[in-house]
Structure formats: structure tokens, C-alpha cells
PDB file of N, CA and C in Angstrom:
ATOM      1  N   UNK A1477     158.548 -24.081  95.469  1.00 51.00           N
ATOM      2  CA  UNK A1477     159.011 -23.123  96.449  1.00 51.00           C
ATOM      3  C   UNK A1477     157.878 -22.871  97.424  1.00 51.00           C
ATOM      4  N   UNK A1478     157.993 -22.848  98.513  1.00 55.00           N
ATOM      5  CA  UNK A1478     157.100 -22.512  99.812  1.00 55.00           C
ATOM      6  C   UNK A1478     157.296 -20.950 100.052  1.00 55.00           C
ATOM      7  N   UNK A1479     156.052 -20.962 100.860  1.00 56.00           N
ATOM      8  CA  UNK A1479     156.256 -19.733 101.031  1.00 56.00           C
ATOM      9  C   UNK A1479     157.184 -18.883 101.853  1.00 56.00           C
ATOM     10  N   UNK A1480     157.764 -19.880 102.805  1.00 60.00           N
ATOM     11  CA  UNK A1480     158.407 -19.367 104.071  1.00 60.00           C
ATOM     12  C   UNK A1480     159.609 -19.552 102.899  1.00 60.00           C
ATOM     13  N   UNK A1481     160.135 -20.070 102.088  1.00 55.00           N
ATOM     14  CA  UNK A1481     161.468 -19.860 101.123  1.00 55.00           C
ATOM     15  C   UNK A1481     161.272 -18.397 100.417  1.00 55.00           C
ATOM     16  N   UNK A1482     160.095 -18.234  99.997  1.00 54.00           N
ATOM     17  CA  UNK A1482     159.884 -16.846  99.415  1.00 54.00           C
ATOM     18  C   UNK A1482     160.189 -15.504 100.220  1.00 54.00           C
ATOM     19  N   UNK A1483     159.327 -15.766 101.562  1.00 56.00           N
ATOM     20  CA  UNK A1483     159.479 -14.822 102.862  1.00 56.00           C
ATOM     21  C   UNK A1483     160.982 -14.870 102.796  1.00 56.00           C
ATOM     22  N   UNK A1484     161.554 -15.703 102.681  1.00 57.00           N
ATOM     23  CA  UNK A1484     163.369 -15.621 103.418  1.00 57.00           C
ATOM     24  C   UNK A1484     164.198 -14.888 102.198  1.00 57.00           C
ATOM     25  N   UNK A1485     163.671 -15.124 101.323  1.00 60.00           N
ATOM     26  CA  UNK A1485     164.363 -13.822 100.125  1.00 60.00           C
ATOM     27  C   UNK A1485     163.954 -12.461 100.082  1.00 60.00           C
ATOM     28  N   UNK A1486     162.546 -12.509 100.402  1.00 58.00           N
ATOM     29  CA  UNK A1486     161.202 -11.221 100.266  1.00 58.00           C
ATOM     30  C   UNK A1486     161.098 -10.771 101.639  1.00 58.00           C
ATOM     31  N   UNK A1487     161.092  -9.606 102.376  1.00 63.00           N
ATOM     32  CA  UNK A1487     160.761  -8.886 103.626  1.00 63.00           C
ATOM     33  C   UNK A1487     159.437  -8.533 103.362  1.00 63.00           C
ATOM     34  N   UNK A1488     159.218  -8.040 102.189  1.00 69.00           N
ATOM     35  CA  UNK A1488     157.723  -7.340 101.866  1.00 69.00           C
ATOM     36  C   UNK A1488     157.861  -7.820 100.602  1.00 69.00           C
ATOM     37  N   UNK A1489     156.521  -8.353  99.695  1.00 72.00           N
ATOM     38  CA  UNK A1489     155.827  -8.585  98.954  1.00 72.00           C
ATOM     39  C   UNK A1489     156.545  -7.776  97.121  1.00 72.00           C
ATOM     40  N   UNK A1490     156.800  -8.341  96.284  1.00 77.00           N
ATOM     41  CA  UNK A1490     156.707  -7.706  95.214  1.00 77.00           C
ATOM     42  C   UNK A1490     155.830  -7.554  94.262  1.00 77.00           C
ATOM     43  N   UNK A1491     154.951  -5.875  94.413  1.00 78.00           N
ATOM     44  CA  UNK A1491     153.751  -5.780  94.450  1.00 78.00           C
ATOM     45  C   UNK A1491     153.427  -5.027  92.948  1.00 78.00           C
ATOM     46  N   UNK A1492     154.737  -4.547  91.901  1.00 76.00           N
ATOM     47  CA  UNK A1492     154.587  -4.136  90.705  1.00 76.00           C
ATOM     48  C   UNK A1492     155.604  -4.836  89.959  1.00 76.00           C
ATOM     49  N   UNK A1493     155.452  -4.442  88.451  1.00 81.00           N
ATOM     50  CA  UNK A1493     156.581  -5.027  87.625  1.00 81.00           C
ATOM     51  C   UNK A1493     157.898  -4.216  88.126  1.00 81.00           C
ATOM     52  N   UNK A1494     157.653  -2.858  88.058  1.00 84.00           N
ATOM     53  CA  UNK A1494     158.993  -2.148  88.307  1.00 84.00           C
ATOM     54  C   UNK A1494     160.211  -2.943  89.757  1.00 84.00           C
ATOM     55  N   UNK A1495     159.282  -3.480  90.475  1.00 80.00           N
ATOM     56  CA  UNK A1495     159.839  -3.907  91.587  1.00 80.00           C
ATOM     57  C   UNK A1495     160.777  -5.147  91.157  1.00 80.00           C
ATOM     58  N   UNK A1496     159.972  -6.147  90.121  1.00 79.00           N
ATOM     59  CA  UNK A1496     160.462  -6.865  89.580  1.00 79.00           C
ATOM     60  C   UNK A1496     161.591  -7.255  88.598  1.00 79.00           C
ATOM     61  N   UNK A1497     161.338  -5.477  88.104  1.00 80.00           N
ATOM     62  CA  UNK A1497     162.387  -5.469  86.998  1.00 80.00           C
ATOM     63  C   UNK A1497     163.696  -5.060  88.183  1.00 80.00           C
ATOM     64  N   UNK A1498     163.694  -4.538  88.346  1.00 83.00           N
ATOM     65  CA  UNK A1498     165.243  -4.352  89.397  1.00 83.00           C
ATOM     66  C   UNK A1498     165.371  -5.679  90.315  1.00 83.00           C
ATOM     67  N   UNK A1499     164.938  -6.479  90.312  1.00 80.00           N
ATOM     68  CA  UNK A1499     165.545  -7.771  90.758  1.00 80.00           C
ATOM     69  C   UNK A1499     165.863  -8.236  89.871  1.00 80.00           C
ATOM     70  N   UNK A1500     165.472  -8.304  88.441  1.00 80.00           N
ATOM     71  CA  UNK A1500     166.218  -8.761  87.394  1.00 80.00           C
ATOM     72  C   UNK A1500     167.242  -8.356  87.166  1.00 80.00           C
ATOM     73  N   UNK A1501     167.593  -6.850  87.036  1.00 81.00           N
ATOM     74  CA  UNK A1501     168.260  -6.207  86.780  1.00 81.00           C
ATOM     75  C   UNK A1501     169.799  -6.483  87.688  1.00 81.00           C
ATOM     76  N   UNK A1502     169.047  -7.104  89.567  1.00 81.00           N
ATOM     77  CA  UNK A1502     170.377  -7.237  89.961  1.00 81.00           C
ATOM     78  C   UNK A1502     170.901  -8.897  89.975  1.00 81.00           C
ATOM     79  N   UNK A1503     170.282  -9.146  88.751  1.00 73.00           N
ATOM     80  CA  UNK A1503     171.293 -10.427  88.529  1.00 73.00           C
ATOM     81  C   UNK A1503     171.018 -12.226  89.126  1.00 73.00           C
ATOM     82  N   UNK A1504     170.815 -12.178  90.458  1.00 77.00           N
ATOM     83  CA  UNK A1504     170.320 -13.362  91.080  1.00 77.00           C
ATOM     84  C   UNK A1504     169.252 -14.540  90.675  1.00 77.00           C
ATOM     85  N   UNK A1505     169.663 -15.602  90.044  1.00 80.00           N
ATOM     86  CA  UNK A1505     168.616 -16.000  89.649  1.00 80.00           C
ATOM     87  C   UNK A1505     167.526 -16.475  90.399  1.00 80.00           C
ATOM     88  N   UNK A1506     167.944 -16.889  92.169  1.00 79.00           N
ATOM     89  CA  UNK A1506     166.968 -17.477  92.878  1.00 79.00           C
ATOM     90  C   UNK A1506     166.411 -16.085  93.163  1.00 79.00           C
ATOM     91  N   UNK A1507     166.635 -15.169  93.349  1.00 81.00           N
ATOM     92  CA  UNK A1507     165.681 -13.724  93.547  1.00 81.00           C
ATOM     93  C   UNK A1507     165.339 -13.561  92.444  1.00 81.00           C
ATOM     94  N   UNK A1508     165.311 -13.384  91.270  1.00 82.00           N
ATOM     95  CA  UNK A1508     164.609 -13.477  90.076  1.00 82.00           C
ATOM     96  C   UNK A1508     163.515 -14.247  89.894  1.00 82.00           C
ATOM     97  N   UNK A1509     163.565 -15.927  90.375  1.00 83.00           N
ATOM     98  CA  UNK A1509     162.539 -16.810  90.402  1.00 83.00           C
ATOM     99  C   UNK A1509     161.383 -16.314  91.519  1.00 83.00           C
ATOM    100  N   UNK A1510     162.059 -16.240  92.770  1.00 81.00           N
ATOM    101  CA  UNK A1510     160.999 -15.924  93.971  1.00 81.00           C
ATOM    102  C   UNK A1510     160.296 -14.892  93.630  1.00 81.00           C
ATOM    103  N   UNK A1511     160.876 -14.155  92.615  1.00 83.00           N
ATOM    104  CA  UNK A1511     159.903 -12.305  92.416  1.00 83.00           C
ATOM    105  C   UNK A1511     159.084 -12.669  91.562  1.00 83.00           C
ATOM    106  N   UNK A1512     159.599 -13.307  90.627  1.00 86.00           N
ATOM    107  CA  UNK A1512     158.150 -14.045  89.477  1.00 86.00           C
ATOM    108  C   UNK A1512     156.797 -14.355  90.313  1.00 86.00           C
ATOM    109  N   UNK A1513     157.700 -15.543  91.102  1.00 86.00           N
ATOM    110  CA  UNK A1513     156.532 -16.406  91.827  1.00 86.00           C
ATOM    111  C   UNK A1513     155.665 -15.460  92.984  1.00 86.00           C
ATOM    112  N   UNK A1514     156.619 -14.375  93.881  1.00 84.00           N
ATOM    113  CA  UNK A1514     155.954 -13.698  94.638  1.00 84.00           C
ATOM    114  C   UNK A1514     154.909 -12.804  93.541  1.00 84.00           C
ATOM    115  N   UNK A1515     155.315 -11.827  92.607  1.00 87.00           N
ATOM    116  CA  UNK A1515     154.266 -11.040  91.867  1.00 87.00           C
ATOM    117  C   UNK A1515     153.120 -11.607  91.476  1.00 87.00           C
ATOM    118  N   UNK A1516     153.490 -12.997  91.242  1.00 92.00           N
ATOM    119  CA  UNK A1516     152.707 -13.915  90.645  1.00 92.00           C
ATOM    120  C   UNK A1516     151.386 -14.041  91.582  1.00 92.00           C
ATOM    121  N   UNK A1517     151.855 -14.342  93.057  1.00 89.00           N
ATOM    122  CA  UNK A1517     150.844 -14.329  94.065  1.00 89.00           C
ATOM    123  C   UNK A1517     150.251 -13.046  94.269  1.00 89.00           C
ATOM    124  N   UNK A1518     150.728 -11.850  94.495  1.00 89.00           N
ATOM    125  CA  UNK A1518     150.381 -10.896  94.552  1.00 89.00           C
ATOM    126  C   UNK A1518     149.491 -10.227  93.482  1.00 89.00           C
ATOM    127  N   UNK A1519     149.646 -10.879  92.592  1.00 92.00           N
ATOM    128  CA  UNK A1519     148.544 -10.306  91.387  1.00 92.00           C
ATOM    129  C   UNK A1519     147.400 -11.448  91.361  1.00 92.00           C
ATOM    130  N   UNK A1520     147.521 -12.368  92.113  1.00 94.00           N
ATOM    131  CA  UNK A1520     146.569 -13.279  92.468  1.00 94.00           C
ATOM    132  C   UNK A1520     146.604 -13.986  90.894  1.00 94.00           C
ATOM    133  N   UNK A1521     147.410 -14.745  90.455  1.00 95.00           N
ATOM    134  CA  UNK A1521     147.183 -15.386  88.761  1.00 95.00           C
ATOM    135  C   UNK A1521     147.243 -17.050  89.885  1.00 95.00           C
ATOM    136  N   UNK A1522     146.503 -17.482  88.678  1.00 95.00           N
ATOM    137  CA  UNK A1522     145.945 -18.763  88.922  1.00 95.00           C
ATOM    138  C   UNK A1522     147.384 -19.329  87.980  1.00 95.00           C
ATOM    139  N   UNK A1523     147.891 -19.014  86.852  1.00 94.00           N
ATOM    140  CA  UNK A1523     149.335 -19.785  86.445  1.00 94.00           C
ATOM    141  C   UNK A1523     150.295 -18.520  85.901  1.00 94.00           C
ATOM    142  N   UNK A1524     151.388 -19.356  86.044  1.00 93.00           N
ATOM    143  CA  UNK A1524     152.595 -18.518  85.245  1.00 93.00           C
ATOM    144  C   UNK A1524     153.118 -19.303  84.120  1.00 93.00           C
ATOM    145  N   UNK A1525     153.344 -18.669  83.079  1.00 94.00           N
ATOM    146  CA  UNK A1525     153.735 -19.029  82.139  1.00 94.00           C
ATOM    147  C   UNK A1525     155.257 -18.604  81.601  1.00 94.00           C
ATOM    148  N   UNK A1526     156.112 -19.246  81.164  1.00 91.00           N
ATOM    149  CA  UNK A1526     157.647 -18.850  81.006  1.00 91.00           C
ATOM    150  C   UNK A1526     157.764 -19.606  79.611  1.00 91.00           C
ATOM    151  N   UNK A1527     157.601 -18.490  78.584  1.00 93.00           N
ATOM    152  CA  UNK A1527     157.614 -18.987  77.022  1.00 93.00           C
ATOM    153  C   UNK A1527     158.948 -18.829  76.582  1.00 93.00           C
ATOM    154  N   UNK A1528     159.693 -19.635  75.993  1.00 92.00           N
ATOM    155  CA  UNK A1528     160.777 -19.506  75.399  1.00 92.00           C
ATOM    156  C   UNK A1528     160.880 -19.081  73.704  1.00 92.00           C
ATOM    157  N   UNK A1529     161.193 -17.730  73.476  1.00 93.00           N
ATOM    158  CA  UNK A1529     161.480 -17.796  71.977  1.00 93.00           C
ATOM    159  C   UNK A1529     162.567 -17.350  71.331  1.00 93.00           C
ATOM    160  N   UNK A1530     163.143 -16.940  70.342  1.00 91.00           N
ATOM    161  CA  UNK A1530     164.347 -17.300  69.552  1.00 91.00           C
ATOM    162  C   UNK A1530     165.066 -15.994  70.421  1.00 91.00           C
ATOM    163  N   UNK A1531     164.750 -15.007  70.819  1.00 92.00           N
ATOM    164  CA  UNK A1531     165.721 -13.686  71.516  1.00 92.00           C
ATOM    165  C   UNK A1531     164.975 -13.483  72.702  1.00 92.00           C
ATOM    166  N   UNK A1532     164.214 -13.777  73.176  1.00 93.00           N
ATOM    167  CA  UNK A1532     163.785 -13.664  74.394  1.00 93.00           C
ATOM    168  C   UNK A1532     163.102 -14.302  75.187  1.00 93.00           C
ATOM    169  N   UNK A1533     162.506 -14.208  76.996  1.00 92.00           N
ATOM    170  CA  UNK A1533     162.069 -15.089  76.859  1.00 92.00           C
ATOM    171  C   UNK A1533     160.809 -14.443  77.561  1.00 92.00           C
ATOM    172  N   UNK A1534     159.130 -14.538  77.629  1.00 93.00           N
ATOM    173  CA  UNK A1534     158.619 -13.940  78.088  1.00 93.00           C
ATOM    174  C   UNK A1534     157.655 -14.475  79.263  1.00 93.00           C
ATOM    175  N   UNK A1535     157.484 -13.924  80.152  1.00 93.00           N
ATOM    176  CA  UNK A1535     156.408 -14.043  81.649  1.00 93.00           C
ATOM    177  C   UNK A1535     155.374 -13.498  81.297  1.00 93.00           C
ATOM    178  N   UNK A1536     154.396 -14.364  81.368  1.00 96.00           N
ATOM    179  CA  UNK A1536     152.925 -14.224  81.891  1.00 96.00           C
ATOM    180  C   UNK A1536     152.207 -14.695  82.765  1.00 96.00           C
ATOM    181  N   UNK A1537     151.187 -13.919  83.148  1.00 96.00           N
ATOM    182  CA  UNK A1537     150.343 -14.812  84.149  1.00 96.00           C
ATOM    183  C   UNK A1537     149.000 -14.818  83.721  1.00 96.00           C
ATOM    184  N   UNK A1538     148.505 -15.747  84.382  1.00 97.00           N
ATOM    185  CA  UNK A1538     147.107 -15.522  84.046  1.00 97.00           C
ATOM    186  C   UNK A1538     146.182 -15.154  85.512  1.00 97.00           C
ATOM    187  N   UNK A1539     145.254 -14.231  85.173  1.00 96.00           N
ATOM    188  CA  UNK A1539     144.505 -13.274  86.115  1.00 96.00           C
ATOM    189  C   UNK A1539     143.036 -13.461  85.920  1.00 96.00           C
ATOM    190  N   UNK A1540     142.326 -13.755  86.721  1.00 96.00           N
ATOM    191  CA  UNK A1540     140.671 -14.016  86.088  1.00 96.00           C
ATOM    192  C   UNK A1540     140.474 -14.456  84.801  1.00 96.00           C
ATOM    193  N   UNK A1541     141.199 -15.516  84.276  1.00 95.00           N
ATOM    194  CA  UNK A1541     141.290 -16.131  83.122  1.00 95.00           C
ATOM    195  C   UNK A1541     141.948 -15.349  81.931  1.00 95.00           C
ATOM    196  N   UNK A1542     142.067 -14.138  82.356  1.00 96.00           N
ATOM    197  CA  UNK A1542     142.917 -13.478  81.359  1.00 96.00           C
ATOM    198  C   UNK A1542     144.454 -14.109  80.986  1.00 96.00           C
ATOM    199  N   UNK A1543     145.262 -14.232  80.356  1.00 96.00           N
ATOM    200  CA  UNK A1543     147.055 -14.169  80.222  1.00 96.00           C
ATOM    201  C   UNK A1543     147.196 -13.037  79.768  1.00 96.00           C
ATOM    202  N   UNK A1544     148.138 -12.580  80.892  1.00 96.00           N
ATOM    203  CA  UNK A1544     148.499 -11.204  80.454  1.00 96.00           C
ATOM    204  C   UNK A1544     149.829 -11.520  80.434  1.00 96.00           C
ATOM    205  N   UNK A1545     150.919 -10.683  79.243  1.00 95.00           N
ATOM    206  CA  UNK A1545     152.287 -10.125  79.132  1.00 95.00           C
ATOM    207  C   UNK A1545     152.923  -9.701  80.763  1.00 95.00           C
ATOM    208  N   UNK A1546     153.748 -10.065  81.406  1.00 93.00           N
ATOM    209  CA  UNK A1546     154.307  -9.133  82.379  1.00 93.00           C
ATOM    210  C   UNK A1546     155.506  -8.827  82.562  1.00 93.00           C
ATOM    211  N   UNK A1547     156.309  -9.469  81.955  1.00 90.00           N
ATOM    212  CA  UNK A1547     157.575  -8.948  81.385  1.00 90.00           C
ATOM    213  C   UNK A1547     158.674 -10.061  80.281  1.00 90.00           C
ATOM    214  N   UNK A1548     159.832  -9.430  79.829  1.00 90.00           N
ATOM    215  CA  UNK A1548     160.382 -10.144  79.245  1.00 90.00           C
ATOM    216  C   UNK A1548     161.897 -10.246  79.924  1.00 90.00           C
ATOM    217  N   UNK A1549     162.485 -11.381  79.091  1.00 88.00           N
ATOM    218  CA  UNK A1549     163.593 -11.705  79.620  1.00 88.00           C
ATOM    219  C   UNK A1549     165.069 -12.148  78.952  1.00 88.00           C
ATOM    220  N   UNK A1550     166.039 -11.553  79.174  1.00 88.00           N
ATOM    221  CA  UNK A1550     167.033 -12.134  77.565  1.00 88.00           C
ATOM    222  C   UNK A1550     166.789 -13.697  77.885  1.00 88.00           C
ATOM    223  N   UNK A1551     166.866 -14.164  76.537  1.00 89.00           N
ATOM    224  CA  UNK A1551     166.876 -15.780  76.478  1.00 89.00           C
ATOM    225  C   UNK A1551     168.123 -16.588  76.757  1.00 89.00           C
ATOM    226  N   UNK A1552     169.337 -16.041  77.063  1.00 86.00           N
ATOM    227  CA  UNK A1552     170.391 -16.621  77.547  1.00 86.00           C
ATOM    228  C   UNK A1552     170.039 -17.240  78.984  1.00 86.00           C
ATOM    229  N   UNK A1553     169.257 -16.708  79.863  1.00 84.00           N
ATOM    230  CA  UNK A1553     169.031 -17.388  81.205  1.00 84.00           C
ATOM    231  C   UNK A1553     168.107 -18.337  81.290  1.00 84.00           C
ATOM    232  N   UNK A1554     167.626 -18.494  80.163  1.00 86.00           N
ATOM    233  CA  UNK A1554     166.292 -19.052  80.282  1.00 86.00           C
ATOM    234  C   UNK A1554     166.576 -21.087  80.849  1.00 86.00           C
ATOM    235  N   UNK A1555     167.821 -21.280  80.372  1.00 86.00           N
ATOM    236  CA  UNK A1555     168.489 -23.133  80.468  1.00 86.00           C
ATOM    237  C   UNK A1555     168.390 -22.659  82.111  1.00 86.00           C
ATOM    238  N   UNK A1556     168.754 -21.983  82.809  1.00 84.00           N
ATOM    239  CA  UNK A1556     169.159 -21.627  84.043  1.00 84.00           C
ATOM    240  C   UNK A1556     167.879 -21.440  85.116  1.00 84.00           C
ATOM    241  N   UNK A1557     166.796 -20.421  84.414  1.00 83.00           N
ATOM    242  CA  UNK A1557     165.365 -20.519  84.896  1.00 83.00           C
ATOM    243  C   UNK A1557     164.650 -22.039  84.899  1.00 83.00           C
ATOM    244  N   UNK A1558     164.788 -22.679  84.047  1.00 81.00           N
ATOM    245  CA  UNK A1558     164.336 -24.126  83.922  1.00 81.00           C
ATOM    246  C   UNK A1558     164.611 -24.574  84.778  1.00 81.00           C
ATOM    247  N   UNK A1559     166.136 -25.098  84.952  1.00 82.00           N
ATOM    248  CA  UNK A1559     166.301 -25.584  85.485  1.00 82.00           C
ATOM    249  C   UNK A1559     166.247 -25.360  87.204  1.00 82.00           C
ATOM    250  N   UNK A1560     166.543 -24.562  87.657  1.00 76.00           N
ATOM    251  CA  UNK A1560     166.088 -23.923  89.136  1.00 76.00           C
ATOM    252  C   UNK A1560     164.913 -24.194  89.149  1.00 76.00           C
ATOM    253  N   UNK A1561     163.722 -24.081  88.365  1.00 71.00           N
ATOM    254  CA  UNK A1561     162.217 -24.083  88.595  1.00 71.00           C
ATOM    255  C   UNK A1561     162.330 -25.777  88.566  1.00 71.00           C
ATOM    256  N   UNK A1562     162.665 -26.797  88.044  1.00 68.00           N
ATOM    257  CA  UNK A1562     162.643 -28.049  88.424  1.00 68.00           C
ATOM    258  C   UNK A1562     163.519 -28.466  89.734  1.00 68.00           C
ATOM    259  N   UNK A1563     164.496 -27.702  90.418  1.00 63.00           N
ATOM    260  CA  UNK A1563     164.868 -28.158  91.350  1.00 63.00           C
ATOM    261  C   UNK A1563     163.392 -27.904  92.380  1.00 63.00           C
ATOM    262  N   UNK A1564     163.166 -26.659  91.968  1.00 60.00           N
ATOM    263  CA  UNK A1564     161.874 -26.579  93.056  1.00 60.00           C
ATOM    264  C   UNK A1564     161.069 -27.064  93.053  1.00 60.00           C
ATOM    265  N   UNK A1565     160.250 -28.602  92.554  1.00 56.00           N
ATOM    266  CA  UNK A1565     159.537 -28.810  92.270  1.00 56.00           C
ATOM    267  C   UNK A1565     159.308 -30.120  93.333  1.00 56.00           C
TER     268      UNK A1565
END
């Protein structure tokens, strides 16, 4: 995903989790992906990580070498996150 694809979903920057969680919350998976990837930039992480486990699925990033937790996700979307993140590739 480029950035000008991100800009065209995003007006302004998603700059906390809370911001993030209500894009989850409203459902969209390509606004779901772009908010990952935008927070992702915005917290300045060098990677994101999208772990799959038996009930959920969880986001991290990593930050000055740290991996930090930044949110979770039901694991039913997760075939759906995959796959969108390989179309973008």
C-alpha cells in the first residue's frame, strides 16, 4: 500500500489505538488494514506483526527494537486480513 492509497482512506493520520479500535469496530476491512499500517507509521515501528492464534488474532509493532502488543483481533477475519495484505504487495 502507498501512501497516497492510505491518504485516500485517511484525511488525518491515526495517531492512537482508540482511533484504531473504532475502525475496527466499523467493520471495513481495507480501513482496518490502512489504520494498522497508518498507526504503524505514526508510531514510527520499523515492522508489524499479525500473529494468528486459536481465538484471536494479535497486532504488534515493533518500536526502537521493542515488539509491543497493540491490539487484538477476532480470528474469524484473519483468512481475509491475509489475504488483502498479499493483494497489496
Amino acid at each position: 500500500m502507498t501512501t497516497s492509497e492510505v491518504e485516500k482512506i485517511f484525511r488525518r493520520p491515526v495517531t492512537d489505538v482508540k482511533q484504531l479500535q473504532t475502525i475496527v469496530r466499523q467493520g471495513s476491512l481495507p480501513r482496518i488494514l490502512a489504520g494498522i499500517i497508518n498507526f504503524a507509521v505514526e508510531q514510527r515501528a520499523s515492522d508489524i506483526h499479525i500473529e494468528p492464534y486459536s481465538d484471536e488474532m494479535l497486532i504488534r509493532y515493533r518500536v526502537d527494537g521493542q515488539l509491543g502488543e497493540v491490539m487484538k483481533l477476532p480470528m474469524d477475519i484473519h483468512p481475509a486480513v491475509i489475504s488483502r495484505y498479499r493483494d497489496w504487495e
